[in-house]
PDB file of C-alpha atoms in Angstrom:
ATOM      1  CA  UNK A   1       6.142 -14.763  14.150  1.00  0.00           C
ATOM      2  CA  UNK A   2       4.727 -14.721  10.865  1.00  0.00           C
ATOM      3  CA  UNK A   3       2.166 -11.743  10.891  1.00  0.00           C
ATOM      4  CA  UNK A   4      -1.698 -12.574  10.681  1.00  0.00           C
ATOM      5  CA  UNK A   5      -3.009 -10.221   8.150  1.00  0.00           C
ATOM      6  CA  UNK A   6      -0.576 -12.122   5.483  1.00  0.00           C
ATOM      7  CA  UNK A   7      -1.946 -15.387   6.284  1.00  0.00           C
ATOM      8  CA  UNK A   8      -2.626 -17.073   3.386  1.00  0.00           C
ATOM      9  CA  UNK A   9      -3.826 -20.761   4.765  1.00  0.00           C
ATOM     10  CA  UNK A  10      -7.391 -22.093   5.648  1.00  0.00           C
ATOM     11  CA  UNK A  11      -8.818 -18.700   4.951  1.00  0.00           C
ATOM     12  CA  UNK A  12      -7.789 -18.959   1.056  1.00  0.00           C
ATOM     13  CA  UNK A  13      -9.073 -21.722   0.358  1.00  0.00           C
ATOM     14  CA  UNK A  14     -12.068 -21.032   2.310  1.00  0.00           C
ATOM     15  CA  UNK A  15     -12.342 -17.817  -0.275  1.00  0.00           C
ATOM     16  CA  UNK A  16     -12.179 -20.008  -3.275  1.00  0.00           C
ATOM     17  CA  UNK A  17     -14.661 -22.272  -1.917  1.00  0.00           C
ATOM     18  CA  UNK A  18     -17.318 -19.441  -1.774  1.00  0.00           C
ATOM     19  CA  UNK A  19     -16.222 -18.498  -5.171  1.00  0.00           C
ATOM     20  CA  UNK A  20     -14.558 -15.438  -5.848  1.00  0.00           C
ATOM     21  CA  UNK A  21     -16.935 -14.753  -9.000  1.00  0.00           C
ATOM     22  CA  UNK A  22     -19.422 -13.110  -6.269  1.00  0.00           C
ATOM     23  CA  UNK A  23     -16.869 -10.524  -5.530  1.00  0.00           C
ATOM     24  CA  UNK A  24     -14.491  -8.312  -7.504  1.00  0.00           C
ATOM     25  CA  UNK A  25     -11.087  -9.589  -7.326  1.00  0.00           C
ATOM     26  CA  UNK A  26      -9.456  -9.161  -3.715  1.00  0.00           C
ATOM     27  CA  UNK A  27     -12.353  -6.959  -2.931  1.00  0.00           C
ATOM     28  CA  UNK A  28     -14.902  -6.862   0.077  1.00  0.00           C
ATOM     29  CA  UNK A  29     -18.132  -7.487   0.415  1.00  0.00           C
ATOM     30  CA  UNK A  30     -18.820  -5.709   3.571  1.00  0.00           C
ATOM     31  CA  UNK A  31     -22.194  -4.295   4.929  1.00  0.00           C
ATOM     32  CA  UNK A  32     -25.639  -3.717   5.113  1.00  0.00           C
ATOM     33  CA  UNK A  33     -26.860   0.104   6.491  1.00  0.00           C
ATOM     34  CA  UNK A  34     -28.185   0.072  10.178  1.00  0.00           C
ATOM     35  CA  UNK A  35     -29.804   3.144   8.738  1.00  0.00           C
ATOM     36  CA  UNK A  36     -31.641   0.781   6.422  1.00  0.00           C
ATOM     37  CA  UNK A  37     -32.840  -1.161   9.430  1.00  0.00           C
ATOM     38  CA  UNK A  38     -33.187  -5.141   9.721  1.00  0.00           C
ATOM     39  CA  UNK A  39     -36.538  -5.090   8.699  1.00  0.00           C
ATOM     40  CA  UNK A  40     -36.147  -4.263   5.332  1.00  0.00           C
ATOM     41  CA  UNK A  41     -34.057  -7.471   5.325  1.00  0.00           C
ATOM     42  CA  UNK A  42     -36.530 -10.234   6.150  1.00  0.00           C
ATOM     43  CA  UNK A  43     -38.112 -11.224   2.722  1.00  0.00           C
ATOM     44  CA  UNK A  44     -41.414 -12.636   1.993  1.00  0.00           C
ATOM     45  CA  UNK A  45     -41.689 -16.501   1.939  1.00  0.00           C
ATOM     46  CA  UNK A  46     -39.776 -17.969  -0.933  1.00  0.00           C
ATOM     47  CA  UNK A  47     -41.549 -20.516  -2.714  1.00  0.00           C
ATOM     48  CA  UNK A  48     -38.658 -21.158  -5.301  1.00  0.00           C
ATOM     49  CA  UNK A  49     -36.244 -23.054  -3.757  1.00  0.00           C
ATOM     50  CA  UNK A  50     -33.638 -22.135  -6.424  1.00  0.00           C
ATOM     51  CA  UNK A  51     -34.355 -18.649  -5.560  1.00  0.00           C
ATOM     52  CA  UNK A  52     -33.640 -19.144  -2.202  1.00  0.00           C
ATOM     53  CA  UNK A  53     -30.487 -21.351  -2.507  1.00  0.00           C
ATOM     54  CA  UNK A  54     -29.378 -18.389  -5.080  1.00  0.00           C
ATOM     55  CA  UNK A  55     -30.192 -15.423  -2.476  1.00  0.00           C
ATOM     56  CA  UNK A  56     -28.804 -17.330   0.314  1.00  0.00           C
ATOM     57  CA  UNK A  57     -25.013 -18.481  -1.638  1.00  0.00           C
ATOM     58  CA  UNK A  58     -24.972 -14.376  -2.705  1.00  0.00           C
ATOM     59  CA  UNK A  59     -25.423 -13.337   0.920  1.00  0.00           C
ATOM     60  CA  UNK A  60     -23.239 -16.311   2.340  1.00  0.00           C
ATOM     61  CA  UNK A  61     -20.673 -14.511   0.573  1.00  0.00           C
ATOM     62  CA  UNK A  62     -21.092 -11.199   2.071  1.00  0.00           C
ATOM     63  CA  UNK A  63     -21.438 -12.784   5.430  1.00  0.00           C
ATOM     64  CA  UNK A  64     -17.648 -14.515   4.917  1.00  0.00           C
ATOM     65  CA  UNK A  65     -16.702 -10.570   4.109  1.00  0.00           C
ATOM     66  CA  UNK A  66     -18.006  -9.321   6.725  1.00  0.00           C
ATOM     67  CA  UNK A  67     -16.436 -11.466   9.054  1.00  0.00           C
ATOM     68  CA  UNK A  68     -13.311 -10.703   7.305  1.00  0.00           C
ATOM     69  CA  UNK A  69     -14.313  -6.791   8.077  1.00  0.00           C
ATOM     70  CA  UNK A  70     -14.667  -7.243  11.489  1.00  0.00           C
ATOM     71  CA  UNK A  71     -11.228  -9.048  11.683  1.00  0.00           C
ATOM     72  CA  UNK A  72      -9.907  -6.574   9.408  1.00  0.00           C
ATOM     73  CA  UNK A  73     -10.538  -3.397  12.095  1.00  0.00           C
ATOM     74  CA  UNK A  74      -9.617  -5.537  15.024  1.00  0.00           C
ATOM     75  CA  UNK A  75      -6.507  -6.549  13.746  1.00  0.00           C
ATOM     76  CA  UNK A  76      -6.090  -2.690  12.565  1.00  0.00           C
ATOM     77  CA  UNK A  77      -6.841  -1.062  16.070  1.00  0.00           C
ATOM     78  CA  UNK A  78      -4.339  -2.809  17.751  1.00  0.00           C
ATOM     79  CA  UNK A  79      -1.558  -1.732  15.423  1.00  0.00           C
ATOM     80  CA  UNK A  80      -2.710   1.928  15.852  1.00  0.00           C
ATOM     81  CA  UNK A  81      -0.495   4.454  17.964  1.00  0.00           C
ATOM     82  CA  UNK A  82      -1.347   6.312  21.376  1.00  0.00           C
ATOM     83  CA  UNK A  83      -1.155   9.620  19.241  1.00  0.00           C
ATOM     84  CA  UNK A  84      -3.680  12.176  17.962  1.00  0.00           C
ATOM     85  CA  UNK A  85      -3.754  10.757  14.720  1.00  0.00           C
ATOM     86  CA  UNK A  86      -3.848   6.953  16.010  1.00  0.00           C
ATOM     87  CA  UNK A  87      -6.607   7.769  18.581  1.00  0.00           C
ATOM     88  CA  UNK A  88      -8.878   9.650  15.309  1.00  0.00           C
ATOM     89  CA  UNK A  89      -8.465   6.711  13.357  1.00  0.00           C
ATOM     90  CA  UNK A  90      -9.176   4.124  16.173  1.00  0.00           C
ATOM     91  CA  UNK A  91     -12.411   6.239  16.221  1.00  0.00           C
ATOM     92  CA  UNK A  92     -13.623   5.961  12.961  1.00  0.00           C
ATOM     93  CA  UNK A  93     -12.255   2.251  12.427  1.00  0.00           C
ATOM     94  CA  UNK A  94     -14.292   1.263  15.232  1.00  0.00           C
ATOM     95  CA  UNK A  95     -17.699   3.213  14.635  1.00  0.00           C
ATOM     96  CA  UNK A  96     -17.546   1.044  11.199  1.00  0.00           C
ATOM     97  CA  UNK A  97     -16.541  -2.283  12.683  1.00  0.00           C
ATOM     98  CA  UNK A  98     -19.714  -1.529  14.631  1.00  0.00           C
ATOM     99  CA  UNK A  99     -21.697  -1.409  11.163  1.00  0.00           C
ATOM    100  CA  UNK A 100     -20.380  -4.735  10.218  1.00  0.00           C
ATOM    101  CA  UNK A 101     -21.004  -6.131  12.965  1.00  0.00           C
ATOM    102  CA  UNK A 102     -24.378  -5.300  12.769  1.00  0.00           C
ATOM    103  CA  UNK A 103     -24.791  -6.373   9.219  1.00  0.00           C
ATOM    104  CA  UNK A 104     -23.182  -9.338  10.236  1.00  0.00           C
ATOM    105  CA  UNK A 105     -25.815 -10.166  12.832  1.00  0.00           C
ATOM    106  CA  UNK A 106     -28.730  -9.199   9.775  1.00  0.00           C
ATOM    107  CA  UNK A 107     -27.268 -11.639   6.910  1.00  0.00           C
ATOM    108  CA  UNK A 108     -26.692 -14.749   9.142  1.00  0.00           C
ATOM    109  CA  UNK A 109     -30.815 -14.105  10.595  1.00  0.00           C
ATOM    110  CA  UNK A 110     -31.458 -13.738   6.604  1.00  0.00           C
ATOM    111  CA  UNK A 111     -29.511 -16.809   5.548  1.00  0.00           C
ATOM    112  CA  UNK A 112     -30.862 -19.229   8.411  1.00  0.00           C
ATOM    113  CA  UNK A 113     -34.633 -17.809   7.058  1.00  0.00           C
ATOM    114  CA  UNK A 114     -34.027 -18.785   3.364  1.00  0.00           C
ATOM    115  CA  UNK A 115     -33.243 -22.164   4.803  1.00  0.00           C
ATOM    116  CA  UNK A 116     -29.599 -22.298   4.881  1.00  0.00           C
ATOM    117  CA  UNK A 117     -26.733 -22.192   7.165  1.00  0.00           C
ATOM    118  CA  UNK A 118     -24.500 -19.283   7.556  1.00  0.00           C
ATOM    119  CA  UNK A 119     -20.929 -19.235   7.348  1.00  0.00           C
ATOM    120  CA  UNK A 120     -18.685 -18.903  10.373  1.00  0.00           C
ATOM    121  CA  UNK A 121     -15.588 -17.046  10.616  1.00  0.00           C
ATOM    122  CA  UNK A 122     -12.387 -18.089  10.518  1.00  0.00           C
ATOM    123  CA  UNK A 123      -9.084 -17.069  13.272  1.00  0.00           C
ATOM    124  CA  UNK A 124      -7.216 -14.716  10.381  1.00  0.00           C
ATOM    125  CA  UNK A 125      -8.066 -13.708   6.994  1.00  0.00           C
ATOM    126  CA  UNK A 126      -5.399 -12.267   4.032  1.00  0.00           C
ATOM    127  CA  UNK A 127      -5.301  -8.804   2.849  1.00  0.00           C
ATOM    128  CA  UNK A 128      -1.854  -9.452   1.555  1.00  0.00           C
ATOM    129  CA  UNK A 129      -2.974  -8.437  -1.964  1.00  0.00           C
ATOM    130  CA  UNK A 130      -3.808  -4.622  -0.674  1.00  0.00           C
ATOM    131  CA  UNK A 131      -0.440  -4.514   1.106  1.00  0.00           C
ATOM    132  CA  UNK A 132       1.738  -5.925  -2.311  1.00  0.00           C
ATOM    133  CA  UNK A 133      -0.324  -3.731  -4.703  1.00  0.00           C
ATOM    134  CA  UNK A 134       0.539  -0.502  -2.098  1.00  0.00           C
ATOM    135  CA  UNK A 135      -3.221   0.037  -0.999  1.00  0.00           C
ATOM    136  CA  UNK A 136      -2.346  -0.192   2.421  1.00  0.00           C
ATOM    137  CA  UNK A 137      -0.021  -1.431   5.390  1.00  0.00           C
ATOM    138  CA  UNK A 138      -0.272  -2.062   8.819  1.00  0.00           C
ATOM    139  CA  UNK A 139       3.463  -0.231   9.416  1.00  0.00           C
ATOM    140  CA  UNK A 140       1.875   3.107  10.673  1.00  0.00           C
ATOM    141  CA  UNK A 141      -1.674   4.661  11.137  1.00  0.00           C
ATOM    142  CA  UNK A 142      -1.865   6.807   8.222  1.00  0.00           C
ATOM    143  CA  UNK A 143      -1.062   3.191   6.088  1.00  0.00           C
ATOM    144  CA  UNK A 144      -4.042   1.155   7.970  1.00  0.00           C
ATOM    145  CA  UNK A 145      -6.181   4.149   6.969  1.00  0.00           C
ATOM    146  CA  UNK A 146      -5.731   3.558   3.634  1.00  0.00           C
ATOM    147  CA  UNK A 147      -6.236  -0.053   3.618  1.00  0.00           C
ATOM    148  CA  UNK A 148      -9.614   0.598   5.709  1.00  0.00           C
ATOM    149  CA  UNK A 149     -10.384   2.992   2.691  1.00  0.00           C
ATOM    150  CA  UNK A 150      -9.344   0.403   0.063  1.00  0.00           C
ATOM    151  CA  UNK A 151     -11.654  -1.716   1.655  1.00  0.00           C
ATOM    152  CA  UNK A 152     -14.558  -0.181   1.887  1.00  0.00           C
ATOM    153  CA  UNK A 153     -14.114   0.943  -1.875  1.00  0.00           C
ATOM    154  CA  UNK A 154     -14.326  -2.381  -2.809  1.00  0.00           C
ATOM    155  CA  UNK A 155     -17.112  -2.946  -0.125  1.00  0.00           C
ATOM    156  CA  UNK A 156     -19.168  -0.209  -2.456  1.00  0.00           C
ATOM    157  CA  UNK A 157     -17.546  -1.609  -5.787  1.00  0.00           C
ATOM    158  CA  UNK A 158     -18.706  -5.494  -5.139  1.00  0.00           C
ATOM    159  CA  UNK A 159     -22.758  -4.494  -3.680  1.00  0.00           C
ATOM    160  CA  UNK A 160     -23.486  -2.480  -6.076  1.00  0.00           C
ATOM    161  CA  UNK A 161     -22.446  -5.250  -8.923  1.00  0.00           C
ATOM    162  CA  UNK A 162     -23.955  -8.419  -6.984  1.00  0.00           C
ATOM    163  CA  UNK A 163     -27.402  -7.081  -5.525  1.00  0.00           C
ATOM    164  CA  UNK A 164     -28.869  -7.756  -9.012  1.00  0.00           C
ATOM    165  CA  UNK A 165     -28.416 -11.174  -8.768  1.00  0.00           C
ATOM    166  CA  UNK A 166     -30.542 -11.616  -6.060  1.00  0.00           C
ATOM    167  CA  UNK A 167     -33.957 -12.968  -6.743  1.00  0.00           C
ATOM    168  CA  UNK A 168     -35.753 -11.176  -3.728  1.00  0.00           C
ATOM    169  CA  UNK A 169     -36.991  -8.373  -4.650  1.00  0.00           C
ATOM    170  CA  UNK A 170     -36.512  -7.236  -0.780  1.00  0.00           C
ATOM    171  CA  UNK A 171     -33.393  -7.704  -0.594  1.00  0.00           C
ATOM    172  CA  UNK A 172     -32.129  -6.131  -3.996  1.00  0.00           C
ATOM    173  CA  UNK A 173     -34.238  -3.012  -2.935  1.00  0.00           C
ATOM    174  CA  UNK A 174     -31.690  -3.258   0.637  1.00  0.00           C
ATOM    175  CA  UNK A 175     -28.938  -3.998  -1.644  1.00  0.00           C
ATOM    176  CA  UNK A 176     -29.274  -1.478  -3.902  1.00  0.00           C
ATOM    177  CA  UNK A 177     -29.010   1.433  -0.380  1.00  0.00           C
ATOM    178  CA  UNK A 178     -25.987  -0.990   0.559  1.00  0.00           C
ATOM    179  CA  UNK A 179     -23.336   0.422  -1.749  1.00  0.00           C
ATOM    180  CA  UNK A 180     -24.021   4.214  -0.871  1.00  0.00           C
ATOM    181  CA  UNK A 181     -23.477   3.464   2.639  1.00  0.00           C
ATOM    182  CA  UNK A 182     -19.872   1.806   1.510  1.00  0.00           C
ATOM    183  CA  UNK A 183     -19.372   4.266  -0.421  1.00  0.00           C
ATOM    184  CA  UNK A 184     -20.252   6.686   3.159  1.00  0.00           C
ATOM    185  CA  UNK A 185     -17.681   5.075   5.048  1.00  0.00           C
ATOM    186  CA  UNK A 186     -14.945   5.417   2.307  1.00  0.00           C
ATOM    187  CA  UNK A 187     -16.066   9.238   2.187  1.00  0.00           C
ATOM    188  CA  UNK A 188     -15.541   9.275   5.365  1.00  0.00           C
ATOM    189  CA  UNK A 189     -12.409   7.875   5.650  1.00  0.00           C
ATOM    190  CA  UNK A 190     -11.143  10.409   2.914  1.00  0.00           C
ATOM    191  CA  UNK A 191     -12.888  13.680   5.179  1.00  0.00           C
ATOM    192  CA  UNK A 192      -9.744  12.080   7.896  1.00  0.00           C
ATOM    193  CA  UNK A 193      -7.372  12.619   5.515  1.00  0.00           C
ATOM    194  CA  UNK A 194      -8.324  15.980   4.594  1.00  0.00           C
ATOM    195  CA  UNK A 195      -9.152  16.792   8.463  1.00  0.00           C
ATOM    196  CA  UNK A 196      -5.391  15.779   8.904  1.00  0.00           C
ATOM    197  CA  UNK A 197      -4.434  18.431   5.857  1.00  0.00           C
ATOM    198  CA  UNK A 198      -4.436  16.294   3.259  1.00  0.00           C
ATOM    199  CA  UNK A 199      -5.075  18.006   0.019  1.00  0.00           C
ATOM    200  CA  UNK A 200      -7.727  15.826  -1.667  1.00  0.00           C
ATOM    201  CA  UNK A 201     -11.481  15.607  -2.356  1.00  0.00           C
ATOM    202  CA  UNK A 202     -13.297  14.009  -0.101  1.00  0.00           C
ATOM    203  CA  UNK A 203     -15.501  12.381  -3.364  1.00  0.00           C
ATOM    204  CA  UNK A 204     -12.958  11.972  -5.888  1.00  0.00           C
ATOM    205  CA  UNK A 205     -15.780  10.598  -8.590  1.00  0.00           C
ATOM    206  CA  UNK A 206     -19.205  10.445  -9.459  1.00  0.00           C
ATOM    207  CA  UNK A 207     -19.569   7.259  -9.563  1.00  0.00           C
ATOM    208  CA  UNK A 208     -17.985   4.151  -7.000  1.00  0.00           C
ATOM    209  CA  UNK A 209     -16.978   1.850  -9.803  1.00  0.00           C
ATOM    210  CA  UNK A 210     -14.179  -0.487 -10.736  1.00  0.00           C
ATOM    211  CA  UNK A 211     -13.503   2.589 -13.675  1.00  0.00           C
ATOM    212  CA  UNK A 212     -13.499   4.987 -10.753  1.00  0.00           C
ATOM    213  CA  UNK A 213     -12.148   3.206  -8.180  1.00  0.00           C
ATOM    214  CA  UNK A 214      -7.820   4.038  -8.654  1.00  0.00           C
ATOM    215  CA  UNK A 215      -9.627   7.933  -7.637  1.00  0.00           C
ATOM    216  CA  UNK A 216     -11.148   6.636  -4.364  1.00  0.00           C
ATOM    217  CA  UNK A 217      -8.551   5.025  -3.050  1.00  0.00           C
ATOM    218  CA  UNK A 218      -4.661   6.298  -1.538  1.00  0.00           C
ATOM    219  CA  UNK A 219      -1.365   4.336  -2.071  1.00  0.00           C
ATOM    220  CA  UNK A 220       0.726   4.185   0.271  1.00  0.00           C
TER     221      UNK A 220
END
């Protein structure tokens, strides 16, 4: 059986029909703060409806990644081991599947009240670019950890580039808390590597940036 996190069907093409221009290439967008809180995420009436149609095609994007997110940890947890180290990452994958579930829940509310529909998920989604470019496997749990981390890095990596796009002032001021809290769940994906004796930083850079971004993440 051909394994699900290499599919490469109906969710490609769904990719390129959302257009991969809103995202950095193979990266995720994936997640809006529960810290923030939903309210911050319900603009004022839009009166331009090319503003809205704009807001609502940027944030239809992140809603496809976020659904991919979700998928993403699912798939993950299952693969993990009944060990110590399996059980810690389990943990963690799941208290940020939580988040994205939650932002998933805010975006769709956000895109239905700009007028437009939000996307739905699809069965499987491909992450075969992490796995081929050695950001990640799904062959033991230290390997899903580091595609979780690449994942999130690029979560961080793709907010912080698109929220000034939007036209809602709202929702860029949201936007603009959305790439620290990626950037949060990537630190704290590293602080598991280091709790497991891992000898690196647990912020490798200043900065969360495509520049920055080979420090952030671990190859397999």
């Amino acid at each position: 059986m051909n394994n699900p996190i290499l599919f490469t069907g109906a969710s490609s093409r769904r990719s390129r029909s959302l257009s991969r221009r809103h995202v950095l290439a193979g990266g995720v967008i994936a997640g809006i703060s529960t810290a923030i809180g939903t309210s911050v995420f319900k603009p004022r009436p839009v009166h331009a409806s090319d503003a809205a149609a704009n807001d609502a095609e940027i944030l239809n994007t992140a809603l496809y990644y976020e659904h991919q997110a979700i998928w993403a940890y699912s798939f993950a947890a299952g693969a993990l081991s009944d060990t110590e180290v399996g059980r810690a990452v389990k943990a963690l994958a799941l208290r940020n599947q939580a988040d994205h579930m939650a932002h998933r829940d805010t975006l769709a509310s956000v895109i239905e009240s700009l007028g437009e529909t939000p996307v739905e998920p699809e069965n499987e989604y491909d992450l075969s670019a992490y796995i081929e470019r050695g950001e990640g496997n799904i062959d033991s749990d230290v390997n899903i950890a580091k595609l979780a981390l690449a994942l999130e890095t690029d979560a961080a990596i793709a907010y912080a580039s698109e929220v000034a796009r939007l036209k809602t002032p709202a929702l860029v001021t949201a936007g603009a808390s959305i790439g620290s809290t990626e950037a949060s769940h990537a630190t704290a994906i590293r602080a598991a590597f280091v709790a497991l004796g891992v000898d690196i930083d647990y912020v490798p850079a200043a900065f969360v940036s495509s520049d920055t971004r080979d420090a952030w993440i671990l190859k397999v």
